[in-house]
PDB file of C-alpha atoms in Angstrom:
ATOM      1  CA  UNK A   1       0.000   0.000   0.000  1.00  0.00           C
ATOM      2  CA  UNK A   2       1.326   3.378  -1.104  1.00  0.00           C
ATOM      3  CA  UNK A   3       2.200   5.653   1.931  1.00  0.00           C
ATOM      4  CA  UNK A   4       3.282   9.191   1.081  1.00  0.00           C
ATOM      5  CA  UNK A   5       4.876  11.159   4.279  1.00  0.00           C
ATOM      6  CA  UNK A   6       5.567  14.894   4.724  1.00  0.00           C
ATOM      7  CA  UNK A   7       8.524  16.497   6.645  1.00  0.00           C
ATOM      8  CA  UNK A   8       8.163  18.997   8.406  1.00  0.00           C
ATOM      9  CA  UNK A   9       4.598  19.119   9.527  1.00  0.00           C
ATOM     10  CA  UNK A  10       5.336  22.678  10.176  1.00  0.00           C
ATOM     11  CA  UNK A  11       7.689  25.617   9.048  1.00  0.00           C
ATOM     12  CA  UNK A  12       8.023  28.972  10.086  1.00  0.00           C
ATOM     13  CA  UNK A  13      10.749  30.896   8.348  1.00  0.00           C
ATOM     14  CA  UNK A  14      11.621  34.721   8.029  1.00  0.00           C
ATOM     15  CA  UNK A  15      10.379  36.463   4.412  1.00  0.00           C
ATOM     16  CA  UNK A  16      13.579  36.048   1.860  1.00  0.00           C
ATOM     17  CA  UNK A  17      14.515  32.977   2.405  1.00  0.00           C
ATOM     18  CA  UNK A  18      14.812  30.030   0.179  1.00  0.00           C
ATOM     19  CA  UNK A  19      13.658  26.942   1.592  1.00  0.00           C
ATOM     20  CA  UNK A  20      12.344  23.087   1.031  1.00  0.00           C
ATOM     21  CA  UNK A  21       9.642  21.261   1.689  1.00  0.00           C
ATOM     22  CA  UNK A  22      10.210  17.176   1.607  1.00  0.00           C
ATOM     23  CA  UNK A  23       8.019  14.553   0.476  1.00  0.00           C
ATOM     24  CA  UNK A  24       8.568  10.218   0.567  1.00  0.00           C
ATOM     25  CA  UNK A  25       6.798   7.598  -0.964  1.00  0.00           C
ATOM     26  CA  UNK A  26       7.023   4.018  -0.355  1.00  0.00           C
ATOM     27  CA  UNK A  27       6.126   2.746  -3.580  1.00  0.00           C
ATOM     28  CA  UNK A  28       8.233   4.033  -6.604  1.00  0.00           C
ATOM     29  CA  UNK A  29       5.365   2.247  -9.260  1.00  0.00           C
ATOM     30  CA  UNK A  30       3.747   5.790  -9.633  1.00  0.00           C
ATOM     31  CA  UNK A  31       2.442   7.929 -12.839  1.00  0.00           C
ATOM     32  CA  UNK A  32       3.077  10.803 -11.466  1.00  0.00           C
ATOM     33  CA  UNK A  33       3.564  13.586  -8.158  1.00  0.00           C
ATOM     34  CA  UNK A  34       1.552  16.696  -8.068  1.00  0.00           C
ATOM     35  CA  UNK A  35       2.267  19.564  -5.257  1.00  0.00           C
ATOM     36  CA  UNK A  36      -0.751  21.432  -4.129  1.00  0.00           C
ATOM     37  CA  UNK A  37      -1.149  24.682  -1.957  1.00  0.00           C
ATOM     38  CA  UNK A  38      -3.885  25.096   0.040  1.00  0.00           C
ATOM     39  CA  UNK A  39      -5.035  27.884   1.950  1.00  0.00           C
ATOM     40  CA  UNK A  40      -7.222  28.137   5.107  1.00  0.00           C
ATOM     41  CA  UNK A  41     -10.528  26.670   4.202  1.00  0.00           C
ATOM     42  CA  UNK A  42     -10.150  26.927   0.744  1.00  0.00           C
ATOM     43  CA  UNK A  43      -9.511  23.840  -2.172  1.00  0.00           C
ATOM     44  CA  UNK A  44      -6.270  22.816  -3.282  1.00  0.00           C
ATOM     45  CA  UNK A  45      -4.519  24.316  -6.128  1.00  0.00           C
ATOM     46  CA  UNK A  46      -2.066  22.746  -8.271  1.00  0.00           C
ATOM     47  CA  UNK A  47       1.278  23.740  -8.563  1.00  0.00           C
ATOM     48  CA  UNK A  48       3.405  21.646 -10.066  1.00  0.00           C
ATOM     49  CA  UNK A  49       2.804  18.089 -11.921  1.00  0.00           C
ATOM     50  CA  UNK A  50       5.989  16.060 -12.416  1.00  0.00           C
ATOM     51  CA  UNK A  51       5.964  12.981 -14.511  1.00  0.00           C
ATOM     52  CA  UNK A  52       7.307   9.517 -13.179  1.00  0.00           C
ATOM     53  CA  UNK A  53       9.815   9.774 -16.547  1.00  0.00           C
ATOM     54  CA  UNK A  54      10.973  13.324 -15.713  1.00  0.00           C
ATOM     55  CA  UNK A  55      13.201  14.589 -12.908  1.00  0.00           C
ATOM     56  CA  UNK A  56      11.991  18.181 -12.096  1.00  0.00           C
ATOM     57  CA  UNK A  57       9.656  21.072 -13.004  1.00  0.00           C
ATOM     58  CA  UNK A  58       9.690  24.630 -12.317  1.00  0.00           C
ATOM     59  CA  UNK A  59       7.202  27.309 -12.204  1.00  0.00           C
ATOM     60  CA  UNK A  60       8.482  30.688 -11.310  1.00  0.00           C
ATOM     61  CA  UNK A  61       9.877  30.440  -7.860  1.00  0.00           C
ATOM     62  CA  UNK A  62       9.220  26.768  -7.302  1.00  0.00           C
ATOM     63  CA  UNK A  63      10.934  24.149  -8.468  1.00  0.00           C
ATOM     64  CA  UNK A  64       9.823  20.004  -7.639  1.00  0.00           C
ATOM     65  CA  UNK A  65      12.071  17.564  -8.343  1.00  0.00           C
ATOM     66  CA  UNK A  66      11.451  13.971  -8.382  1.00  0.00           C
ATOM     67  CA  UNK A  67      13.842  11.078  -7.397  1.00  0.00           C
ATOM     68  CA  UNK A  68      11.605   7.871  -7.887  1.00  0.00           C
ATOM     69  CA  UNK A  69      13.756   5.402  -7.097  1.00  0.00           C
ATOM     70  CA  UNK A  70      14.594   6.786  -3.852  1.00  0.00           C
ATOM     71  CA  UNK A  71      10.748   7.550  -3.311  1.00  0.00           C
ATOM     72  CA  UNK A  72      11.455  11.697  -2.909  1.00  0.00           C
ATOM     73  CA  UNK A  73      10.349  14.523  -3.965  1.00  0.00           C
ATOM     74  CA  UNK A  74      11.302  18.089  -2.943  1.00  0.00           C
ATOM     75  CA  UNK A  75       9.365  21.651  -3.343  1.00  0.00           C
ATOM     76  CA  UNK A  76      11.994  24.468  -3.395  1.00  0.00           C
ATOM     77  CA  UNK A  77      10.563  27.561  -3.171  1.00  0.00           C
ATOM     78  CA  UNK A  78      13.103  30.728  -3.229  1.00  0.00           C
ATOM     79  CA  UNK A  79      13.119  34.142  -2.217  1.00  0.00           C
ATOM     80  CA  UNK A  80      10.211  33.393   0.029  1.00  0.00           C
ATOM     81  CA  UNK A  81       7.427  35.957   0.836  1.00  0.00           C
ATOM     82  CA  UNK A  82       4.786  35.885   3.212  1.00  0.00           C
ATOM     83  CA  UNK A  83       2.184  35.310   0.497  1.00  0.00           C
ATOM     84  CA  UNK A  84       3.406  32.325   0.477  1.00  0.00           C
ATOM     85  CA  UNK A  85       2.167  30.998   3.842  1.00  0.00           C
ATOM     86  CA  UNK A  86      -0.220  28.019   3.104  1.00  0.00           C
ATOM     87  CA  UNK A  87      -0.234  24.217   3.529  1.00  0.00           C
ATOM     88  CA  UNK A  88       1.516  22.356   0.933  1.00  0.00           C
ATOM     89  CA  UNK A  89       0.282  18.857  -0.248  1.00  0.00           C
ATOM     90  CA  UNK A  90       1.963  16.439  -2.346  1.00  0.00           C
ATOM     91  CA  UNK A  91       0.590  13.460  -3.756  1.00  0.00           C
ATOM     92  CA  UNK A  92       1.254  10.821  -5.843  1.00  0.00           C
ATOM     93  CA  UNK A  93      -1.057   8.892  -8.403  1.00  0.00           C
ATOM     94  CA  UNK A  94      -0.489   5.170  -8.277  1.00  0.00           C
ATOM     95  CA  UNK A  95      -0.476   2.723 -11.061  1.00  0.00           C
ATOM     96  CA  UNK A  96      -2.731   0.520 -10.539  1.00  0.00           C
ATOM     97  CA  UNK A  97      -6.621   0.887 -10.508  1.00  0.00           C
ATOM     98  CA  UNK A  98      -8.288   3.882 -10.747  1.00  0.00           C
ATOM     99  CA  UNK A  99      -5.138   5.598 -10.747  1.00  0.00           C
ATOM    100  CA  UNK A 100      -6.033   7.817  -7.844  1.00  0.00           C
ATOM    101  CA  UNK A 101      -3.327  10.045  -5.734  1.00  0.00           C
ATOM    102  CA  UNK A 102      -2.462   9.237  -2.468  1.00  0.00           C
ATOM    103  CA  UNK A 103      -1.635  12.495  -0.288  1.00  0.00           C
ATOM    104  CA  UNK A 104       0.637  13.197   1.970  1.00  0.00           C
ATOM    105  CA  UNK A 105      -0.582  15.010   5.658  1.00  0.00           C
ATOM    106  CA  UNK A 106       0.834  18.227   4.433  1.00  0.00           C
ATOM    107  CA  UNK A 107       3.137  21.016   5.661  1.00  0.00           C
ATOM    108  CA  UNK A 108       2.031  24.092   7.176  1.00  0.00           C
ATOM    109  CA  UNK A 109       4.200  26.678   5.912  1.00  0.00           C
ATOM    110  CA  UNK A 110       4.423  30.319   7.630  1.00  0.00           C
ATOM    111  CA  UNK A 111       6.307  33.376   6.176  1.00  0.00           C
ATOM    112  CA  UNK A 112       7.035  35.764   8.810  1.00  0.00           C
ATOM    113  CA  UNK A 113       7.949  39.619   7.565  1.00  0.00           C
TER     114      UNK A 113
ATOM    115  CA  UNK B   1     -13.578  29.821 -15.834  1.00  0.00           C
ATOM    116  CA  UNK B   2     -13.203  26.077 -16.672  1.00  0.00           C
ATOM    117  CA  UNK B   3     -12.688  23.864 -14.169  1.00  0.00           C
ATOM    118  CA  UNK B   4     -14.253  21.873 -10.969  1.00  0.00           C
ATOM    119  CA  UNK B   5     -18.077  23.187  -9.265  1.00  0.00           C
ATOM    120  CA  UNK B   6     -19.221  21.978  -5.815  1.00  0.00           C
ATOM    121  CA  UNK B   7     -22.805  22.807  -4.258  1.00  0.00           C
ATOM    122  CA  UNK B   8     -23.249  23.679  -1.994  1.00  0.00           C
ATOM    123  CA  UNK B   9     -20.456  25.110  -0.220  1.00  0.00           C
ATOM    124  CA  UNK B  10     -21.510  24.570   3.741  1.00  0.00           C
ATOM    125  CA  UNK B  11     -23.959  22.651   4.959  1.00  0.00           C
ATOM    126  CA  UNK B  12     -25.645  21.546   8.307  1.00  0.00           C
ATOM    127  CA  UNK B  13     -27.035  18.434   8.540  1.00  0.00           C
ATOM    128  CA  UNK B  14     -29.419  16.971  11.599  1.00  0.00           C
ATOM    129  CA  UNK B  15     -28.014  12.858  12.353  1.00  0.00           C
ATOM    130  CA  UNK B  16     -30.065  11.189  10.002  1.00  0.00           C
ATOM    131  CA  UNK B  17     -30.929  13.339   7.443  1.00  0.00           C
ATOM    132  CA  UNK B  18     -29.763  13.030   3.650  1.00  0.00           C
ATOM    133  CA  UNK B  19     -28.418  15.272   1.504  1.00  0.00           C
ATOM    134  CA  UNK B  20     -25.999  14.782  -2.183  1.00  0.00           C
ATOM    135  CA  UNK B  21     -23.594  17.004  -2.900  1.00  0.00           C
ATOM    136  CA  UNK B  22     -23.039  17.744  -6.685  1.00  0.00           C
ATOM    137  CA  UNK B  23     -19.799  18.454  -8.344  1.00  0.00           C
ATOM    138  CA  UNK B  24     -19.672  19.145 -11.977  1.00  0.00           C
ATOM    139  CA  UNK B  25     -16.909  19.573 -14.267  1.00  0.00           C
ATOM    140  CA  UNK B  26     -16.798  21.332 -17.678  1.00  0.00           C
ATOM    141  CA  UNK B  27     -13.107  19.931 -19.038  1.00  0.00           C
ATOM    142  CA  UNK B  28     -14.820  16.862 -20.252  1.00  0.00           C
ATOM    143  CA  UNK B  29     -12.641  14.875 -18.093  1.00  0.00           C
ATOM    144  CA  UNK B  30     -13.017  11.194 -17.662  1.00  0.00           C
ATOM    145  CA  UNK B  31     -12.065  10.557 -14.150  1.00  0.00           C
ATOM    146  CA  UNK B  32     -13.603  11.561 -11.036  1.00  0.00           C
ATOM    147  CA  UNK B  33     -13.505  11.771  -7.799  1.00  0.00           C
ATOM    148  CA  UNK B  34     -14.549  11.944  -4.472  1.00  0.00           C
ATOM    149  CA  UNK B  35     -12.325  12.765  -1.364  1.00  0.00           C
ATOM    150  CA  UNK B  36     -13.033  13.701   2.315  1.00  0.00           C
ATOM    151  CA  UNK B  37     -10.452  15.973   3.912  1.00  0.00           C
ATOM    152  CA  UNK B  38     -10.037  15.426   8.259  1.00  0.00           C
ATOM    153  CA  UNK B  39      -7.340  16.899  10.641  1.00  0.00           C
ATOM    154  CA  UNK B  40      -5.063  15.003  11.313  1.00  0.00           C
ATOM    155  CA  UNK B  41      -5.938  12.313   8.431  1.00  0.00           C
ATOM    156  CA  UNK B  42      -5.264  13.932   5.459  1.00  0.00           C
ATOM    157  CA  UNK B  43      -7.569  13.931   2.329  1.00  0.00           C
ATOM    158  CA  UNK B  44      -8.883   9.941   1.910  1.00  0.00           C
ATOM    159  CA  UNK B  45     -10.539   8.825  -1.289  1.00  0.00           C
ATOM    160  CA  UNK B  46     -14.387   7.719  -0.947  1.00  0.00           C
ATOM    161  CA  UNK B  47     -15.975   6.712  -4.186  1.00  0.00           C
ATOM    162  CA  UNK B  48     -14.675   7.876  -7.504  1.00  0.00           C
ATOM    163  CA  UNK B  49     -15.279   6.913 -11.594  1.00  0.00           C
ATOM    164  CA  UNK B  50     -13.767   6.244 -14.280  1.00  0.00           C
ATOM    165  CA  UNK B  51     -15.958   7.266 -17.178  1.00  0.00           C
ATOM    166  CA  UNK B  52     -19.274   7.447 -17.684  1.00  0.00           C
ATOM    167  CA  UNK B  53     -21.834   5.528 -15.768  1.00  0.00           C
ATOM    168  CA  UNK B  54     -19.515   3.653 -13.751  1.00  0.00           C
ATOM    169  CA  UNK B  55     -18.451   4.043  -9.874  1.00  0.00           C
ATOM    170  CA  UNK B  56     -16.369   2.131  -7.287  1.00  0.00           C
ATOM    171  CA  UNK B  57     -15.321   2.334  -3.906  1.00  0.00           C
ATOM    172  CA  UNK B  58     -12.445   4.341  -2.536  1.00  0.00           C
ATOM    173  CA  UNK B  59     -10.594   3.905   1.227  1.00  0.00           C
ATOM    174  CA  UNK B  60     -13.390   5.064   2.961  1.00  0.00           C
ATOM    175  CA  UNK B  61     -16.783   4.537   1.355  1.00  0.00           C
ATOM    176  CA  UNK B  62     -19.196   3.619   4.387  1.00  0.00           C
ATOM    177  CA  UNK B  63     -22.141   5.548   4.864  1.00  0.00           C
ATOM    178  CA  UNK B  64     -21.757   7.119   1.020  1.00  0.00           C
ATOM    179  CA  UNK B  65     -23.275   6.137  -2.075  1.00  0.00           C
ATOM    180  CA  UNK B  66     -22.313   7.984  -5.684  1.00  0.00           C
ATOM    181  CA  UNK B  67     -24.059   8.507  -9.426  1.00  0.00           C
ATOM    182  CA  UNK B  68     -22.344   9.642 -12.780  1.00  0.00           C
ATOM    183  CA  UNK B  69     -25.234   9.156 -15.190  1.00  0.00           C
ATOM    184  CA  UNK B  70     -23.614  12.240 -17.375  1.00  0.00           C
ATOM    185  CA  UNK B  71     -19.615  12.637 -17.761  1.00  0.00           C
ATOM    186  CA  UNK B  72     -20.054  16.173 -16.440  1.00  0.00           C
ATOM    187  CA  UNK B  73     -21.378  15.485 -13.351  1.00  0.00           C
ATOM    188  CA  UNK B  74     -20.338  13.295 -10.140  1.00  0.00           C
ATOM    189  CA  UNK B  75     -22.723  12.988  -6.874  1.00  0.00           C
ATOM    190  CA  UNK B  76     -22.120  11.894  -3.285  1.00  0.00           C
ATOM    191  CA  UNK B  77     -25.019  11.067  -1.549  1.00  0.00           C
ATOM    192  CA  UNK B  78     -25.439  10.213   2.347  1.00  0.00           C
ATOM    193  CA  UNK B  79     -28.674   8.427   3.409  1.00  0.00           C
ATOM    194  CA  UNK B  80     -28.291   8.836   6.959  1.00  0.00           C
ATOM    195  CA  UNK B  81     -25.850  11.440   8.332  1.00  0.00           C
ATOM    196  CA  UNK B  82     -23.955  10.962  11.141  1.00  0.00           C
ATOM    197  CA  UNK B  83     -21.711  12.982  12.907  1.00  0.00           C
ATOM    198  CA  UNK B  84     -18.226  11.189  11.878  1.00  0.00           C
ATOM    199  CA  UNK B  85     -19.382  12.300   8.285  1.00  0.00           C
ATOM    200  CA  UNK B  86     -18.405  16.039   9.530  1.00  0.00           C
ATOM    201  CA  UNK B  87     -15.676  16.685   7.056  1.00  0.00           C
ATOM    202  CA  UNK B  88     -14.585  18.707   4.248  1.00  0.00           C
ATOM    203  CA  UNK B  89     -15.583  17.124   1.156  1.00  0.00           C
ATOM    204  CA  UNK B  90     -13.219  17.633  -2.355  1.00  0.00           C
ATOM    205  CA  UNK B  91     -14.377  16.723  -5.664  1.00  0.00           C
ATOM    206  CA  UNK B  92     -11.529  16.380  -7.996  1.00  0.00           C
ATOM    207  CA  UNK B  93     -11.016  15.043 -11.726  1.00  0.00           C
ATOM    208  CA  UNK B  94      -8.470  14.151 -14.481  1.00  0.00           C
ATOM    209  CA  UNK B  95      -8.621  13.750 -17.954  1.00  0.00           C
ATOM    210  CA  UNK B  96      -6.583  10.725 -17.997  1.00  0.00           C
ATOM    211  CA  UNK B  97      -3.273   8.756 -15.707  1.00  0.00           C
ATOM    212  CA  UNK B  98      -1.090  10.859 -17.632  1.00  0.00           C
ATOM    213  CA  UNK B  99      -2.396  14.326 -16.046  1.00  0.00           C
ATOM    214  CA  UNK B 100      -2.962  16.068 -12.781  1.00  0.00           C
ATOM    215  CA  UNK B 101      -6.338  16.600 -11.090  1.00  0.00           C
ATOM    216  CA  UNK B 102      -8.227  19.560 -10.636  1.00  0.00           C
ATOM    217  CA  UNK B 103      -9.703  20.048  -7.571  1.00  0.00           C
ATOM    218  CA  UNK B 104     -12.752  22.010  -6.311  1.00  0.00           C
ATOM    219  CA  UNK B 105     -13.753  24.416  -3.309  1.00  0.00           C
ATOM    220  CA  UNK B 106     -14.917  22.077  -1.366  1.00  0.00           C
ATOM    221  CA  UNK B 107     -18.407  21.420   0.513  1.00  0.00           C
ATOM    222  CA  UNK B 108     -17.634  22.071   4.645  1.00  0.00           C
ATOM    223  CA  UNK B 109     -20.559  19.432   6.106  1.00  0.00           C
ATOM    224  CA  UNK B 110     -21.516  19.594   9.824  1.00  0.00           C
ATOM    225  CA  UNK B 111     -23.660  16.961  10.776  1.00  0.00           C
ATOM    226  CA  UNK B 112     -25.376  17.454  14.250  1.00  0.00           C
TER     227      UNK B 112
END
């Protein structure tokens, strides 16, 4: 059964910083792993959708990458501001079945100014 | 916009009412589904489909029953709320394995 694990559970960091949020899988037979933001009750968005073939993607100041064989995946996100501050989800869609994603418990990011 | 409609957005629900929450999608995306979001658990899958007309069960699917009779549209339905069915409810759908989902606002349910 696929297990996907977040570290930290929580981050608090000072505006300008670069940081990175971690993410682990136990199962490397994935399609793919998509990291979400999500903001106090609101839905999720999606950031950024890596491939299992491909080994990072970048969107402005984010960048995922993906090491399947080692079941990580980190979110670097640089020159942080305080708009930032969300929780951040990752999740992975398995192979088999209905192909659904399995989520991590998230990370609680806060910017502080 | 394009993308992934719940209804409603909050509800409260007496323990043993019913009540189906609608999510519709206008990307004409096969897959769909159905996930509950709890502190402390994370978001768990309940029902979702694959295309139209079909349905299966997710992790936790107790207490929930589902419909796609048009590829648009994807219903949970409860038949008799109870209060461990107070959650935060995401629809979410994908076009195929090969793509991301898209997720919706979410329905907050209290059940009483």
């Amino acid at each position: 059964k696929q297990e996907v694990t977040q570290i930290p559970a929580a981050l608090s960091v000072p505006e300008g910083e670069n940081l990175v949020l971690n993410c682990s899988f136990t199962d490397s037979a994935i399609y793919n792993l998509q990291w979400f933001r999500q903001d106090p009750g609101k839905g999720l968005t999606s950031l950024l959708l890596i491939q299992s073939s491909q080994r990072e993607q970048t969107s402005g100041r984010l960048n995922a990458s993906l090491d399947k064989s080692s079941g990580r995946s980190t979110l670097y996100i640089a020159a942080s501001q305080p708009g930032d501050s969300a929780t951040y989800l990752c999740a992975v869609r398995v192979l088999q079945g209905a192909q659904k994603l399995v989520f991590g418990q998230g990370t609680r990011l806060t910017i502080n100014p | 916009n394009a993308g992934v409609t719940q209804t409603p957005k909050f509800r409260v629900l007496k323990t043993g009412q019913s009540m189906t929450l609608l999510c519709a999608q206008d990307m004409n995306h096969e897959y769909m589904y159905w996930y509950r979001q709890d502190p402390g658990m994370g978001l768990r899958l309940i029902h979702y489909s694959v295309g139209e007309g079909t349905t299966a069960k997710g992790e936790v699917p107790d207490g929930y029953n589902v419909s796609r009779l048009k590829k648009q549209n994807f219903l949970l339905g409860l038949e008799s709320a109870a209060p461990s069915q107070t959650s935060v409810y995401f629809c979410a759908s994908s076009y195929d394995g090969q793509y991301g989902y898209t997720f919706g606002s979410g329905t907050r349910l209290t059940v009483v």
